[in-house]
Structure formats: C-alpha cells, structure tokens
Amino acid sequence: MRERKMGLATRDAYGKTLVELGRKNRDIFVMDADLAKSTKTDFFAKEFPDRFINVGIAEANLVGIAAGLAACGKIPFISSFACFLICKGYEQFRMSVAFSELNVKVVVSHGGISVGEDGASQQSTEDFALMLSLPKFVVMNPSDEVSARALVEQAAKYQGPVFMRTGRPKYPVIYHEGTQFEIGKGMLLREGADLTIVATGILVFEALMASDILAERGISASVIDIHTLKPIDRELLRQQAEKTGAMVCCEEHSIYGGLGSVVASVMAEECPVPIAYVAVQDTFAESGRPDELIQKYGLTAANIVQTAEKVLSRKHK
Amino acid sequence: MQALQTEELCRIANEMRKDIIRMLAEAASGHPGGSLSVTDILAALYFKTARHDPNNPNWPDRDRIILSKGHAAPALYSALARSGYFPVDQLMTLRKLNSPLQGHPDRRRLAGIEISTGSLGQGLSVGIGMALARRLDQKNYWTYVITSDGEMNEGQTWEAASFASFHKMDHLIAIMDYNKFQLDGAVKEVLDMEPMVDKWKSFGWYTFEIDGHNMEGIVKTIELAKTIKNAPVMIIAHTIKGKGVSFMEGNNHFHGVAPTKEEAERALKELDSHKF
Ligand SMILES: Cc1ncc(C[n+]2csc(CCOP(=O)(O)OP(=O)(O)O)c2C)c(N)n1
Ligand SMILES: [Mg+2]
C-alpha cells in the first residue's frame, strides 16, 4: 500500500508562497473578502499590511478593484472561498478582467466537497466549469503542497488572468521538493499500457492508489496529473490515449464542465477512445467529514478502480 | 402577565444557548459567536411574535422566517426543535453525514427552513419575493429576515433595500443582529457600515434601534413594526457576539471555532447559573 504522507493544505502553501513573492516583488497586492483567516492571505497581511486590503464581504467589488489595480500595473492576488468569489464575482471576471485581458490572479480556497462539515453552501463543484469558459483565463488546480507553491510562483510570473483552486484539508504529498512545473504541462506520474487515469487536485493521490490496486490485478495504468485544466496538455493526453486506448477522468468537481468535459472534447478530436468519469454527479453534496464525503460522493481510489474496469470492458468490445 | 411571559422567553433562550453549546461541541466545528448573539431574537420570533405551526410547516398563511446569516444555523435548529418541528435529541446530529441539520440551513432536508442560506447577502431579496407573493395572493402573513452587520457589506443588500422602499413593501420586517464583528475582525476595522441607522432611513426603511438582548424590547418592537404600513421595517438590534457565555462575549475567536469539551462544560455551567 502506498504511504499517505500528509503535507500542507494547498491553501497554506498558497499563503506561504505569497509572502515569499511579496518580498521579491513590490507590485504584488493582495486582497480578500473577509476570509483572510481561511484563505491564508492573512500571512501576507501580517508581513505587508500596506499591500493588503480586506474589502469585507463584497466579492463583486473585490474583483472590480483588482481589475483597476491590474490596469495600473499592479499584480493583484485576490482570494475568498471558491464558491463565493467565482459565483459572486463572475460577471466582473467576465467583463472587467477577462474581456479586458487583465493580469489578475484569482486564488480561491475551499474548492471541491472536501470542505466538509460546513456543507454544500460553502463547497464548490462548479468553479472549473465557470472559469474554463472565460476567454484567456488560465485554470489551475494543484495536487499537493509542492505543486501549489510552484504554480503560485508561475502564476505571478505569467502575464494574464489566472484562476487557481486550493483546498481546505491537508493534501497527501505527491512530489519531491524542487520538482519543476510549467503552466499547461501535465505531469506523467506513472506510465502504463492498458489505460490512462487523468486526475486533478486531491484526486491525483487517489489515482495513484488506484493504479497500485490495478497493478495487483494485472492492469497497468498511466497516471497524469492535470494541474492546468486550461490550456490543457493536448499532446500528453493524445500520446497516452494512443498508447493505452482508454481513459478515466477524476476530479472533485461536477461531472458537467470540468476536467472530464475538457478531456472528452480534446480526445474526440485527437484520438477517440472510451472514456469514463469519476466526479460529483448532478447533485450538491452535504455536511460530513471530508473523508466521508469523498466516499459517499464516489471519489475514492476504489471508485477509480471500478470505473477503470468498466472502461476496459468497453475498450475490448 | 407580560412580565411572566418575558421571563419564560428568557428561560427558553437560555435553553437554546445550552443547545447551541452542546451541538457545536459535539460537532467540533461551527459558529458559536453569531448563534449566541441572535438567540434572543429567534426566541422572540419562534415563541412569541411569529405565527407558525410545527405540525403543519407548509401552512400557507404562516409567517416566513429567513435566517439570512445562515452560519447561525444552530440557533435556528434549536428554536425549531424546541417549538416542536423535530425532537430535541436530533440536535446532536448537527453537521454529521446524512443529518437534516446541515452546517448551513438546507430547505430540502428540514421542514421549517423557508430558504437555504449560507452565502451571505441574499436573504433580504428572497424575503422581498415572499412579501411580494403575499401582496399578490392577498394573504396576511409577515416575512421576517434575520440579517447581520457582515451582510451590510454586500451590494445585494442595498439593491434589496432600494427595491423594498420604492415598492412600498410592508409585511416585511428585517432584524439585524448588529454584533459588531464579522469573520476577520471588528466590522469597524474591516468595513465600517456606520452610520447604520441613517443609512437605512435614507434608503426609505422605517427603522428601529433596540437592545437585541432585551426580550421585552424585542417583542414590543416587533409588535410595533407590524403596524407600519407602506414601508419595509429594519430593526437594528445591538447585540453581543457570544452573548451569555462570558469568555465568548466579544471574543471573535469564537466566530467560527467550536468550543472544546472543556470550554463547553464551563459555558454550560455558566448558562445553568443564570436566574430568571
Ligand atoms: C458571500 C459570503 N462570503 C463569505 C462568507 C464566509 N463567512 C461566513 S460567516 C462570515 C462573517 C459574517 O459576519 P456576520 O454576518 O456579521 O456574522 P455574525 O457576526 O453574526 O456571526 C463570513 C465572511 C459567506 N458565508 N458568504
Ligand atoms: Mg456580525
């Protein structure tokens, strides 16, 4: 059994990296909407009180102010829970940020259902769908502490609007310290011959565990970490699809409009193979411990194994 | 008679506070501060001023109560249980998998919840919709929206405020739990909303300012508010976050952190010592 060594929550990794970036770059300006304690922008606020503003519970205003700052050369990083910032700030993201192609960095916490006990109103299973459809927005979802830190750094360097989801609970460690990441380049974590498991975020570790279980059953799986959903790594996906002939997409997001939808549309053009999905079905989740929710809503390694076996039976037809 | 009733309401509110402490300690997560500050207001509504029937939660003529600050759900659940919507024992399932007592109110799962909340700033608009339906259906119920100082930050609140007075919405009573704190700190430091009374008056609302822990005052003001015609009413209730438990009062650590077992014991002991 693969060891589940827990690292930081990706929101903590974000908070820490932001402080390091703030020391190097005077143009970084951070804002939050009364959730600084939860998104971890409070680390930055403590060290750089002059470059931090808490706008209060006013997400739409937050996005607009960020657009104005970006238009004047600042690099705003703005944070709140995924559900509130994306849903309440969406029209402002569309009009003032995306349509104006401004250099705003949107880093949300409490992505997915692993938020836990607070329940569905504070969880987010629609953020990818919403942000993917805004032109030019880069959409990222790191899978552990190391990738989160690296991708926040990349986001600061990148010119243009970026969305990144982070999570509330501690994430298992996937990467060695110092691993290199590049926006838009998927990580091939394991190479197999029978199918490809494409995962993002907290589901990457589950995908690796699933590949272990499948290996015991004589099935060899490739595992890809898609930390950038847009632009997605078409080349890597095509190459693995051609090699393995089947895919399972895994995400802590609605089955509609997230990783699975993007991969399906890419594969339909590049290399049509049977694809199956591990995702939240057409429902809101609920209150419960994160692990209970991951289980109840079908996002475990066991669910991936089951789905893999189903997709393999379609492949052999 | 009135005095006796007030005492009884205060006693119920104290029981509700004990429920809140027990529930949150058992769940080991949730929001004590804003639940304890809104308790007296909810007690006044559910046990005195609002018309509702626990045996017939969908009674078309019932008053509508919206907890717009949904994170105070434990206070609402206690009021619902103690007025007879479900057994008090069930309170201990708060925030557990499959429980109807979700972290924030979910109308699909629990009878008595008029609208699901948890994203701040939306309840006032929904309340306007219910008050508008009352007018269209020529019914006689009141819609109560429990809001907060934090919710005053949201733009939607002021869109709703403009609409309600322009359209002369009556039978609509908002009660603000003005406990002076939001999540990251004091409202005064995050986004000061003063002058609060002047704001609501200038938006065309009939505005009262009261002590949100004076039971007699809360009840009398609500009764008075029901006599106002052709205008929405805002009752600004000055409250203390964490009210009733001395080490939680005005201590915003307890905004979103549940008491430990030990803290809960201390809190319950203190609440038990209150005399009415
Ligand atoms: C739109 C939205 N943004 C952020 C949050 C997270 N949040 C939960 S409680 C809270 C502070 C609320 O302050 P207030 O409404 O005054 O609550 P109270 O002091 O009564 O507990 C915040 C920001 C939320 N629930 N909804
Ligand atoms: Mg408050």
CSV table of C-alpha atoms in Angstrom, one decimal, chain B residues 83-182:
chain,number,residue,atom,x,y,z
B,83,SER,CA,-41.0,24.7,19.2
B,84,GLY,CA,-41.8,21.1,18.0
B,85,TYR,CA,-40.6,20.7,14.4
B,86,PHE,CA,-38.4,17.7,15.4
B,87,PRO,CA,-37.1,16.0,18.6
B,88,VAL,CA,-34.6,18.0,20.6
B,89,ASP,CA,-32.3,14.8,20.7
B,90,GLN,CA,-31.8,15.2,17.0
B,91,LEU,CA,-29.9,18.5,17.6
B,92,MET,CA,-26.8,16.4,18.3
B,93,THR,CA,-26.6,15.2,14.7
B,94,LEU,CA,-25.6,18.7,13.6
B,95,ARG,CA,-23.1,18.7,10.7
B,96,LYS,CA,-22.9,14.9,10.6
B,97,LEU,CA,-23.2,12.9,7.4
B,98,ASN,CA,-26.9,12.4,6.3
B,99,SER,CA,-28.2,14.7,9.0
B,100,PRO,CA,-31.1,17.1,8.1
B,101,LEU,CA,-29.2,19.6,10.3
B,102,GLN,CA,-26.7,20.8,7.8
B,103,GLY,CA,-23.8,23.1,8.6
B,104,HIS,CA,-26.0,25.8,7.0
B,105,PRO,CA,-29.8,25.7,6.6
B,106,ASP,CA,-31.0,23.4,3.7
B,107,ARG,CA,-34.7,23.7,2.9
B,108,ARG,CA,-34.7,20.4,1.0
B,109,ARG,CA,-33.7,18.5,4.1
B,110,LEU,CA,-35.5,20.1,7.0
B,111,ALA,CA,-39.1,21.2,7.3
B,112,GLY,CA,-39.4,24.7,8.7
B,113,ILE,CA,-36.5,26.1,6.7
B,114,GLU,CA,-38.0,28.6,4.2
B,115,ILE,CA,-34.9,29.1,2.1
B,116,SER,CA,-31.4,27.6,2.0
B,117,THR,CA,-28.8,30.1,3.1
B,118,GLY,CA,-25.0,30.2,3.8
B,119,SER,CA,-23.8,32.6,1.2
B,120,LEU,CA,-24.2,36.0,2.9
B,121,GLY,CA,-26.2,38.8,1.4
B,122,GLN,CA,-29.1,37.0,-0.3
B,123,GLY,CA,-31.8,36.7,2.3
B,124,LEU,CA,-33.3,40.2,2.1
B,125,SER,CA,-34.0,39.8,-1.7
B,126,VAL,CA,-35.7,36.4,-1.1
B,127,GLY,CA,-37.7,38.0,1.7
B,128,ILE,CA,-38.9,40.7,-0.6
B,129,GLY,CA,-40.0,37.9,-3.0
B,130,MET,CA,-42.1,36.3,-0.3
B,131,ALA,CA,-43.6,39.6,0.8
B,132,LEU,CA,-44.4,40.3,-2.8
B,133,ALA,CA,-46.2,36.9,-3.2
B,134,ARG,CA,-48.2,37.8,0.0
B,135,ARG,CA,-49.3,41.0,-1.7
B,136,LEU,CA,-50.2,39.2,-4.9
B,137,ASP,CA,-52.1,36.4,-3.0
B,138,GLN,CA,-53.7,38.9,-0.7
B,139,LYS,CA,-52.6,37.0,2.4
B,140,ASN,CA,-51.9,38.3,5.8
B,141,TYR,CA,-48.5,36.8,6.8
B,142,TRP,CA,-45.4,38.7,7.7
B,143,THR,CA,-41.9,37.9,6.3
B,144,TYR,CA,-39.0,38.2,8.8
B,145,VAL,CA,-35.4,38.4,7.5
B,146,ILE,CA,-32.7,37.9,10.1
B,147,THR,CA,-29.6,39.7,8.8
B,148,SER,CA,-26.3,40.8,10.2
B,149,ASP,CA,-23.7,43.6,10.2
B,150,GLY,CA,-21.5,41.5,8.0
B,151,GLU,CA,-24.3,41.2,5.4
B,152,MET,CA,-24.3,45.0,5.2
B,153,ASN,CA,-21.0,44.7,3.3
B,154,GLU,CA,-22.7,43.0,0.3
B,155,GLY,CA,-24.0,45.1,-2.6
B,156,GLN,CA,-27.1,43.0,-3.0
B,157,THR,CA,-28.3,44.1,0.5
B,158,TRP,CA,-28.5,47.7,-0.8
B,159,GLU,CA,-30.2,46.6,-4.1
B,160,ALA,CA,-32.8,44.9,-2.0
B,161,ALA,CA,-33.1,47.9,0.3
B,162,SER,CA,-33.8,50.3,-2.6
B,163,PHE,CA,-36.4,48.0,-4.1
B,164,ALA,CA,-38.3,47.4,-0.9
B,165,SER,CA,-38.9,51.0,-0.1
B,166,PHE,CA,-39.5,52.1,-3.7
B,167,HIS,CA,-42.2,49.4,-4.0
B,168,LYS,CA,-43.7,50.2,-0.6
B,169,MET,CA,-43.2,46.7,0.7
B,170,ASP,CA,-44.9,46.2,4.0
B,171,HIS,CA,-45.4,43.0,6.0
B,172,LEU,CA,-41.6,42.8,5.6
B,173,ILE,CA,-39.5,43.1,8.8
B,174,ALA,CA,-35.7,42.8,8.7
B,175,ILE,CA,-33.9,42.3,12.0
B,176,MET,CA,-30.2,43.0,12.1
B,177,ASP,CA,-28.0,41.1,14.5
B,178,TYR,CA,-25.6,44.1,15.0
B,179,ASN,CA,-22.9,42.3,17.0
B,180,LYS,CA,-20.1,44.5,15.7
B,181,PHE,CA,-18.0,41.6,14.3
B,182,GLN,CA,-17.5,39.7,11.1
